[in-house]
Short mmCIF file of C-alpha atoms and ligand atoms in Angstrom, two decimals:
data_model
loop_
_atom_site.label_atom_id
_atom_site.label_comp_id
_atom_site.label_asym_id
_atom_site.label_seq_id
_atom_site.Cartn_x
_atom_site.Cartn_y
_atom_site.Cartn_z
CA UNK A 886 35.11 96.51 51.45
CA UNK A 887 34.41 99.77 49.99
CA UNK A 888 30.86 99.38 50.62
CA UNK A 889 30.84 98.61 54.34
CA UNK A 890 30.46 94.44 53.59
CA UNK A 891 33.09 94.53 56.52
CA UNK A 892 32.41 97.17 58.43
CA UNK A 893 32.42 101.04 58.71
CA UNK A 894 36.20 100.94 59.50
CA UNK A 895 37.47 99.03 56.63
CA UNK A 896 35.05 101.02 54.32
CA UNK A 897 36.37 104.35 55.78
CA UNK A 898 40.28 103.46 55.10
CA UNK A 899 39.50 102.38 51.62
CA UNK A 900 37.64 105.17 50.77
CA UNK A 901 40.97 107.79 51.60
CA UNK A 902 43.35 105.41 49.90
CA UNK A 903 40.85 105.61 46.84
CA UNK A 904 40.09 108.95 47.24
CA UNK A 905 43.68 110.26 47.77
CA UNK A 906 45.05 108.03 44.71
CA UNK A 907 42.05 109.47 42.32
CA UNK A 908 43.44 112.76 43.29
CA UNK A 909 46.78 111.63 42.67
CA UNK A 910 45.29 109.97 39.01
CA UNK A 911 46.17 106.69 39.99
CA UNK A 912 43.47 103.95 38.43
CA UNK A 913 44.44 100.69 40.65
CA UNK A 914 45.36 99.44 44.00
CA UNK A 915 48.14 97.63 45.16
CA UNK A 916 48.68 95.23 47.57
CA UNK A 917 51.15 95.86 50.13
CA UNK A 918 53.03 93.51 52.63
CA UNK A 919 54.23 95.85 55.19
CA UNK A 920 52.50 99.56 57.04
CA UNK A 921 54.41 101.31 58.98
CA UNK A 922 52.52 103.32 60.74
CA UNK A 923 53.75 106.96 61.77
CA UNK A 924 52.44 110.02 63.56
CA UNK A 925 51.92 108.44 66.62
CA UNK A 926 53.17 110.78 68.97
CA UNK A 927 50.90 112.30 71.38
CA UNK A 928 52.78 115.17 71.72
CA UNK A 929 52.33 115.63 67.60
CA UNK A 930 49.25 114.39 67.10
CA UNK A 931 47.64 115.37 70.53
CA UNK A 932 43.71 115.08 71.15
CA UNK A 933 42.37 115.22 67.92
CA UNK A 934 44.66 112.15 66.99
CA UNK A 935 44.23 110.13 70.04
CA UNK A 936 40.12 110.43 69.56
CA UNK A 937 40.74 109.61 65.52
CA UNK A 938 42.91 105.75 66.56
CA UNK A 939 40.36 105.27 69.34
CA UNK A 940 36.97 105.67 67.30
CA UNK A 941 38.51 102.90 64.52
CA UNK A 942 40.10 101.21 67.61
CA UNK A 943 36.22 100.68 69.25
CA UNK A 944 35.18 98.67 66.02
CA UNK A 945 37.74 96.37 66.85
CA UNK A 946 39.26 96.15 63.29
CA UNK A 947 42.47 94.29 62.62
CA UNK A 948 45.39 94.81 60.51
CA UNK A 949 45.56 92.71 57.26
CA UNK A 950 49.29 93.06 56.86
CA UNK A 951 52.32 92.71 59.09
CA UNK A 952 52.73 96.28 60.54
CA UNK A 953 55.08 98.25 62.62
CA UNK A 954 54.78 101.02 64.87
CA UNK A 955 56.62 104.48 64.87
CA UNK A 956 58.03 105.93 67.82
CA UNK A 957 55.71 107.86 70.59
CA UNK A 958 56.43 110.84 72.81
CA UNK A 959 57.46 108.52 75.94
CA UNK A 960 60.69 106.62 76.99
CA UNK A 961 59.31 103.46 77.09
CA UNK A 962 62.75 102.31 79.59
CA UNK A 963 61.96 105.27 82.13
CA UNK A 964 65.56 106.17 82.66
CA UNK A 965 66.05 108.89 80.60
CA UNK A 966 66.49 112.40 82.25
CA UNK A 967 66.56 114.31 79.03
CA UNK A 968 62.82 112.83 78.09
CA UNK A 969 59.49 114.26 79.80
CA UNK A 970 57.30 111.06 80.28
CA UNK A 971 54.41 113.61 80.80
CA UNK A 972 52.17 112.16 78.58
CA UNK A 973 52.56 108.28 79.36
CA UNK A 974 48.78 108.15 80.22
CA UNK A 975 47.22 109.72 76.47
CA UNK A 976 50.58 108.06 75.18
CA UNK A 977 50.10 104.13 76.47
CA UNK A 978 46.05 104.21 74.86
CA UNK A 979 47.44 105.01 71.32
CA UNK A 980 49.91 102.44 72.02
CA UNK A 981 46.39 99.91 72.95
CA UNK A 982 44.83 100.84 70.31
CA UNK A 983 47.23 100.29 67.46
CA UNK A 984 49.10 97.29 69.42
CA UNK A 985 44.91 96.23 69.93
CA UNK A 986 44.58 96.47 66.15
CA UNK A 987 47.49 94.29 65.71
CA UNK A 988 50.38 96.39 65.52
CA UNK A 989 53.97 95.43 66.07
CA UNK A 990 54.98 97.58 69.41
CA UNK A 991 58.30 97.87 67.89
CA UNK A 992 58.03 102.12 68.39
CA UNK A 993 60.98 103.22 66.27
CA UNK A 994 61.51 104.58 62.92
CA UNK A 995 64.07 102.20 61.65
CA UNK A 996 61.77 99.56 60.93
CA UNK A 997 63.80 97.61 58.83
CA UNK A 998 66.06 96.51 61.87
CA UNK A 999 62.71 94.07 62.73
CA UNK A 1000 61.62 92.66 59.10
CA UNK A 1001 63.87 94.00 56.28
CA UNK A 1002 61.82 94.10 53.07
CA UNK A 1003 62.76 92.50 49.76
CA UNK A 1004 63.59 94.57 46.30
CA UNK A 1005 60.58 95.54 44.38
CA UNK A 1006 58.14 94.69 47.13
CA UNK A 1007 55.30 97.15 48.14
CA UNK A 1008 54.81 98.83 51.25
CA UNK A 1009 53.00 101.89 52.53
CA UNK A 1010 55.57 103.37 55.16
CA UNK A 1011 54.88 106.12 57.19
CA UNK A 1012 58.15 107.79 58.49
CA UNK A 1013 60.49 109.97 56.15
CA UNK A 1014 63.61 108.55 57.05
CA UNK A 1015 62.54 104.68 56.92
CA UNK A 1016 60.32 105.31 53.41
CA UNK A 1017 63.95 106.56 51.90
CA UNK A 1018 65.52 103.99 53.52
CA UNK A 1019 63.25 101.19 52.44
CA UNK A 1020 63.58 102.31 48.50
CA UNK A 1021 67.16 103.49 48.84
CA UNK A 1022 68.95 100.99 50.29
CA UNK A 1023 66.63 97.86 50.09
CA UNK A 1024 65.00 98.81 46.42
CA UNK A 1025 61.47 98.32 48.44
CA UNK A 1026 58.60 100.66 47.03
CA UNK A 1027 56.90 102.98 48.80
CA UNK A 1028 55.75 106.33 49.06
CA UNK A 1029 56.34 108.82 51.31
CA UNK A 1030 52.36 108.50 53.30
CA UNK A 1031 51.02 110.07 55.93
CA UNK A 1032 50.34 108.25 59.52
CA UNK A 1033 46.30 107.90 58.38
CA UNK A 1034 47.47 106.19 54.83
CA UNK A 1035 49.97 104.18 56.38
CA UNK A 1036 47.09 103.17 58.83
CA UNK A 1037 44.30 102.62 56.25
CA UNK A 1038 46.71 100.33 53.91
CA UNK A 1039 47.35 98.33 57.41
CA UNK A 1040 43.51 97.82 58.27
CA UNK A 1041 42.68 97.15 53.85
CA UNK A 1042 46.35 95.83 52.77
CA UNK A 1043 46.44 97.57 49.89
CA UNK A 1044 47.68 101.66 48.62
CA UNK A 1045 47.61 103.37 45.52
CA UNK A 1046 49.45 102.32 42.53
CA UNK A 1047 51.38 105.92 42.01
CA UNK A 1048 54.54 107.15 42.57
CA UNK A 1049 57.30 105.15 43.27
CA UNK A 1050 55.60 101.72 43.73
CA UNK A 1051 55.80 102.08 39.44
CA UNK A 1052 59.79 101.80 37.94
CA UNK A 1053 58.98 104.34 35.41
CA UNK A 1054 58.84 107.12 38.28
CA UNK A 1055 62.18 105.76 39.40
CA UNK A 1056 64.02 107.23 37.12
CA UNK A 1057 67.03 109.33 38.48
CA UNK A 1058 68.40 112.59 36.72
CA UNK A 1059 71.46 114.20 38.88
CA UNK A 1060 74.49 112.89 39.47
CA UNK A 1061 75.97 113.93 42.68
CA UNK A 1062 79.57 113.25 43.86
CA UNK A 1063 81.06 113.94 47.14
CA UNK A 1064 84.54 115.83 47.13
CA UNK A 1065 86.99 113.79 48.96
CA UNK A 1066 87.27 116.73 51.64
CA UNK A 1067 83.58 116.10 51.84
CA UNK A 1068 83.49 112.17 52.43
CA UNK A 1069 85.87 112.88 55.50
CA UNK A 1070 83.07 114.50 57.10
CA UNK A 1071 79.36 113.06 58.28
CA UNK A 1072 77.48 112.54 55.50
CA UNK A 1073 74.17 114.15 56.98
CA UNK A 1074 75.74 117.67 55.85
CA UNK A 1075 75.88 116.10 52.17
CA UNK A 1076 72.28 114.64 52.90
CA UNK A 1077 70.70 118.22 53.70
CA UNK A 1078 72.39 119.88 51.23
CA UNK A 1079 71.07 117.28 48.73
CA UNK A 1080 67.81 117.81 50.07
CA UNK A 1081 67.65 121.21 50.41
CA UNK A 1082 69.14 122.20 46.69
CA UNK A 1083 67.78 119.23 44.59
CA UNK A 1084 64.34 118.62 43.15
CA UNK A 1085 64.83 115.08 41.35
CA UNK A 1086 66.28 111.55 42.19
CA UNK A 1087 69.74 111.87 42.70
CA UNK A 1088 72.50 108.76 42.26
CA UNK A 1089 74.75 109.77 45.10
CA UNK A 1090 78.18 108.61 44.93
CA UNK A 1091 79.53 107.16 48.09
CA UNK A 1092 82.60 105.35 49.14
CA UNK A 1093 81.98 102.70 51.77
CA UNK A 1094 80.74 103.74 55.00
CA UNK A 1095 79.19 102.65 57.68
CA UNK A 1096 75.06 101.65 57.91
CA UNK A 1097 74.69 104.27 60.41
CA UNK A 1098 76.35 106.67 58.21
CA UNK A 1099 74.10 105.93 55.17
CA UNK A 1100 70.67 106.08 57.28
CA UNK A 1101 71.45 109.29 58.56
CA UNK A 1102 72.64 110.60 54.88
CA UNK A 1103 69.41 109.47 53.55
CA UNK A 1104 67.42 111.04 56.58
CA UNK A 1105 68.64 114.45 56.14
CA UNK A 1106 67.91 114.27 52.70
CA UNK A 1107 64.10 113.53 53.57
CA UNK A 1108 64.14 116.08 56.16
CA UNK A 1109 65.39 119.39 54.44
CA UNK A 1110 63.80 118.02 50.95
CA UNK A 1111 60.84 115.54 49.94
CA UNK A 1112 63.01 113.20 48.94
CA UNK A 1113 61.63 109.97 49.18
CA UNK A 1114 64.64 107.72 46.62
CA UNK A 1115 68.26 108.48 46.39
CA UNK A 1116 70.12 105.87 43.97
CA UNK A 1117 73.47 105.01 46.28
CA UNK A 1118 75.64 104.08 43.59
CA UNK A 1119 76.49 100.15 44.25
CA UNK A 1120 73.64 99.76 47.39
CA UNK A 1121 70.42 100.16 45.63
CA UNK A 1122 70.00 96.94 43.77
CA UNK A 1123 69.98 97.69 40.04
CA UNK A 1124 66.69 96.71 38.75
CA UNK A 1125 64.95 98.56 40.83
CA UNK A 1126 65.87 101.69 39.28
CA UNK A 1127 66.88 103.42 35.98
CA UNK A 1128 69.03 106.65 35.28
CA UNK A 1129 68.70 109.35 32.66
CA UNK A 1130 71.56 111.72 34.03
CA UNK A 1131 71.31 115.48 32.91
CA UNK A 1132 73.38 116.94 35.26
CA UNK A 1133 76.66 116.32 37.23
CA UNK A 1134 77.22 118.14 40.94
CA UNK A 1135 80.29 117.68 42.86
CA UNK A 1136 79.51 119.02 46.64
CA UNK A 1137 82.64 120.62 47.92
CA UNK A 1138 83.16 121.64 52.05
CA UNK A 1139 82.39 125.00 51.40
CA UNK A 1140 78.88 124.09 50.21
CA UNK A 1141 77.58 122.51 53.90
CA UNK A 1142 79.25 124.92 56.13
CA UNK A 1143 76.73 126.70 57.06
CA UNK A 1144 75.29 123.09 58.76
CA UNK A 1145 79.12 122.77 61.79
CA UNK A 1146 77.64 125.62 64.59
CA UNK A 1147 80.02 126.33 67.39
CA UNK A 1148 80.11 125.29 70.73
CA UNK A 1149 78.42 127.60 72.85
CA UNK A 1150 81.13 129.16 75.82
CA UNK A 1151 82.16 127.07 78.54
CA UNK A 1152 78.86 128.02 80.79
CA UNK A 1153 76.57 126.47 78.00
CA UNK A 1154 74.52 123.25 78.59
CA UNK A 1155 74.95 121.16 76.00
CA UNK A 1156 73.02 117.77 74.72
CA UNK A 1157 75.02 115.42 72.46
CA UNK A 1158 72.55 113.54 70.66
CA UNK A 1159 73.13 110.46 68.77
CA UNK A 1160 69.82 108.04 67.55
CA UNK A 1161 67.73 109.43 64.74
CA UNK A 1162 67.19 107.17 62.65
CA UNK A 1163 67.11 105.17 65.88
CA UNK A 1164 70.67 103.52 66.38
CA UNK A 1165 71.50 100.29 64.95
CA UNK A 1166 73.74 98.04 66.78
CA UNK A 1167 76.92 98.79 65.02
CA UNK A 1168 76.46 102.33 65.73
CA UNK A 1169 76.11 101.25 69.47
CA UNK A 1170 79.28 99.29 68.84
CA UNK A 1171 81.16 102.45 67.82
CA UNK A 1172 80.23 104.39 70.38
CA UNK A 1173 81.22 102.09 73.32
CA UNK A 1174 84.68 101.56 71.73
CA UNK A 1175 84.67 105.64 71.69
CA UNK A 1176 83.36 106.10 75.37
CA UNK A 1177 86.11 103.06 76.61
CA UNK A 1178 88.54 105.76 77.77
CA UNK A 1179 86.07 107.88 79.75
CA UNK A 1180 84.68 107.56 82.68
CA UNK A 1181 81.21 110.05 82.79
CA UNK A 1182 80.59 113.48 81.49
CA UNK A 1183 82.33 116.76 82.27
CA UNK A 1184 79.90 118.82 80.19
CA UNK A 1185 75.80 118.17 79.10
CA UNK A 1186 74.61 115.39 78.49
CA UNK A 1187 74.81 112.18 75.44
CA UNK A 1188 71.08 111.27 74.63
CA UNK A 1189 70.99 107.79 72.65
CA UNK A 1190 67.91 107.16 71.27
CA UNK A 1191 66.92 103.02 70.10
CA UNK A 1192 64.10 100.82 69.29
CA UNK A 1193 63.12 99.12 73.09
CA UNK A 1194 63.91 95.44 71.50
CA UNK A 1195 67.47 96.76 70.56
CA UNK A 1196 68.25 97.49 74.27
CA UNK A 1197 66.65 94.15 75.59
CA UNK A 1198 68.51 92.57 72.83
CA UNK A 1199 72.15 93.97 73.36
CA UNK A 1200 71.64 94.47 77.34
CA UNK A 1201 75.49 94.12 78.20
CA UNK A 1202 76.25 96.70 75.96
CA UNK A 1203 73.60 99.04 77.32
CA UNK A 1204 74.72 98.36 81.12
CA UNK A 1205 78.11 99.80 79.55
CA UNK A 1206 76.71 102.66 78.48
CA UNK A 1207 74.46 104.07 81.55
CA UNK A 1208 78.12 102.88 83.30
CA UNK A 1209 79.13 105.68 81.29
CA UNK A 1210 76.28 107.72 82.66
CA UNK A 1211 74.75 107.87 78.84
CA UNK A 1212 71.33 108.78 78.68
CA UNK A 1213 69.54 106.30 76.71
CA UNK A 1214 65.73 106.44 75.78
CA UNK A 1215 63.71 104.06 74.45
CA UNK A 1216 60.93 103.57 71.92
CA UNK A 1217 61.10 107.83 71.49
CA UNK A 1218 63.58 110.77 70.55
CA UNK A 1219 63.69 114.34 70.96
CA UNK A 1220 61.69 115.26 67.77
CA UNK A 1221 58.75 113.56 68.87
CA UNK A 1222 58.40 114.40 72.65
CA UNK A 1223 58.68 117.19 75.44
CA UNK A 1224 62.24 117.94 77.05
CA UNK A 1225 62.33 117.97 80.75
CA UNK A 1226 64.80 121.35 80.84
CA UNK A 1227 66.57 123.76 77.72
CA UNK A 1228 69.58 123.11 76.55
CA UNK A 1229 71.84 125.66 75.00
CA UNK A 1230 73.28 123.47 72.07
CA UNK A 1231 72.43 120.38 70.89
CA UNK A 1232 75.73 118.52 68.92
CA UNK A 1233 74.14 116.05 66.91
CA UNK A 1234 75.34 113.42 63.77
CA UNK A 1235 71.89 113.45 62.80
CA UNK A 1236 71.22 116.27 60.31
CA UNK A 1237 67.70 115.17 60.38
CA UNK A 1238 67.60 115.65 64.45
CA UNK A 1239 69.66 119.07 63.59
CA UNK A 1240 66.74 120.43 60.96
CA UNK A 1241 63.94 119.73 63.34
CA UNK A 1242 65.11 120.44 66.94
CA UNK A 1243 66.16 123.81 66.09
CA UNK A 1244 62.34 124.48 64.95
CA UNK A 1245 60.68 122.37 67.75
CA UNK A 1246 62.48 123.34 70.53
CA UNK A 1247 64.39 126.63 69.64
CA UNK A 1248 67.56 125.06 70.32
CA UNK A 1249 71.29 126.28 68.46
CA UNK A 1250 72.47 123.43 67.14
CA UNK A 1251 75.50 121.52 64.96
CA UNK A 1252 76.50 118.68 62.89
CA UNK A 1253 79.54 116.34 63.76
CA UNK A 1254 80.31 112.95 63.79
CA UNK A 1255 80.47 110.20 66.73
CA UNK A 1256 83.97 110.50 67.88
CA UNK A 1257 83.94 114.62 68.09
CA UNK A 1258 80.17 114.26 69.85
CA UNK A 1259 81.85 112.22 72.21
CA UNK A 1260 84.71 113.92 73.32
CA UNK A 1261 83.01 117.52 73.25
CA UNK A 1262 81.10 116.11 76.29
CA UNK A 1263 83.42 114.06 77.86
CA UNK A 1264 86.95 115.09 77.38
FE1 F3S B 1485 63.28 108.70 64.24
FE2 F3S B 1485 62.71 110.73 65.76
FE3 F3S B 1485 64.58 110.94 63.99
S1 F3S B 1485 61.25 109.32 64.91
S2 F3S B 1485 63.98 109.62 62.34
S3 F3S B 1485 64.61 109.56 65.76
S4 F3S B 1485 63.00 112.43 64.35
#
């Protein structure tokens, strides 16, 4: 493969995954059974990125593993009013190309709602918040890659053995336990403080909560660190990690303060946003028993963000929500794309959603859960 018995493209792809793992000191390959492929957006990855997919896409390669696609900068249902679809036209031939490589058009970043991987098995995932997912929760291995690794172990199959995909890197150090005054509240303020203030694996200690709650712990902790593991004390399935603890942290309220912002005065526009990591259905199940009493908003607007087959899937329970007048956008979120107008404040569960939308779109912003989002906007 490596010398071009199958073709520029193939040769190309293997050459950065060898390349980037004899950087890394790595002396093997790996075979994977899952890519996820991220930076996909056109809005992130623009021209130069669209040109890049298109010149392997012209070969007409194929993927040799069963791969998934992240989400784009376009609301694949075309009802959402919070979502510019400006860029359907650059977006819909980076969609052909990877879909024409053999992609799964599944455009969402919780990957694992379509094939759920097995403990110990290798992938190369694109995607921050579905790579911690996939080792966290599932005991999968994978490293955190970039959208052209992710892409290169779909067209060859294989990665780099480095990192994670090896137990002996697996090892976690820090002990971190959640006050009970902290558990109360979302655990995405835990999840960026974690991030933000610790450099190795943690084991996080977590009473039962709900998936939604987890996946948005675990993608905060990605976001404002490099995280990549995080040992969930009884989730991750035991042989898939070890521990060596040095250190014990207990996180207190005081410590993630700085992540609740105010509401902005009564003339303020707000967006309640609820969807990255893309909701799951039980997530969509909380929220409709939340929104029961209400009839529509009184102030802003509630973006929902899911994977398009979720929506087709569960289509009684979206015609509840746009009865509700919820905005609901498909296939993309806020991160990723261009808003049609400026909000003032963005009220989000999400502290992934809250570290990046301040910097992308300049927006104030704060961390609360589902039943406060809801009735800030429409109580
Ligand atoms: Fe997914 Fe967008 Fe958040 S891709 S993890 S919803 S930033």
């Amino acid at each position: 493969m490596l010398k071009g018995e199958f073709g520029w493209v193939y040769a190309k792809a293997l050459e950065i995954i060898v390349k980037v793992g004899e950087a890394l000191g790595s002396d093997r390959l790996v075979e994977i059974t899952h890519a996820h492929v991220s930076g996909v957006s056109y809005s992130n990855i623009g021209e130069p990125g669209l040109e890049f997919l298109r010149d392997f896409y012209r070969e007409r390669p194929r993927f040799r593993v069963y791969t998934t696609i992240n989400p784009g900068c376009v609301d694949y249902g075309m009802l959402s009013q919070v979502i510019d679809n400006k860029y359907f036209s650059k977006q819909a031939l980076i969609d052909e190309s990877l879909v024409g490589m053999g992609g799964k058009p599944v455009f969402t970043c919780i990957p694992y709602y379509h094939r759920p991987p097995m403990p110990g098995e290798h992938l190369a995932w694109g995607e921050s918040s579905a790579v911690i997912f996939a080792n966290s929760y599932f005991g999968a291995r994978t490293n955190r890659e970039g959208g052209p690794l992710a892409l290169a172990s779909a067209l060859t199959g294989f990665t780099y053995l480095h990192g994670l995909h090896s137990l002996e890197n697996r090892v976690a150090r820090v002990l971190v336990e959640l006050s009970p005054l902290i558990d109360n509240k979302p655990l995405s303020l835990a999840g960026l403080w974690i991030g933000e203030n610790i450099r190795d694996i943690p084991v996080v200690k977590i009473r039962e909560k709900p998936l939604h709650e987890i996946k948005a712990l675990l993608a905060a902790m990605a976001a404002s660190g490099s995280h990549a593991l995080a040992v969930l004390d009884g989730i991750t399935p035991r042989e898939t990690y070890k521990t060596e603890i040095e250190e014990t942290i207990t996180l207190e309220p005081s410590d993630v303060e700085k992540y609740v912002g105010e509401l902005p005065g009564l003339g303020g526009t707000v967006l309640g946003y609820i969807g990255c990591p893309h909701t799951h259905p039980e997530e969509l199940v909380a929220l409709k028993r939340l929104l029961e009493k209400y009839r529509e908003p009184r102030r802003g607007k509630l973006l929902v963000t899911m994977p398009p087959e979720l929506a087709s899937t569960y289509s009684p329970l979206m015609k509840f929500l746009l009865s509700r007048k919820v905005d609901i956008a498909l296939g993309t979120c806020p991160v990723v794309s261009v808003l049609k107008k400026k909000y003032d404040y963005m009220l989000t569960n999400s502290g992934k959603a809250y570290f990046y939308m301040r910097k992308i779109h300049g927006l104030k912003a704060g961390i609360a859960g589902l039943k406060e989002i809801v009735e800030s906007i429409y109580a």
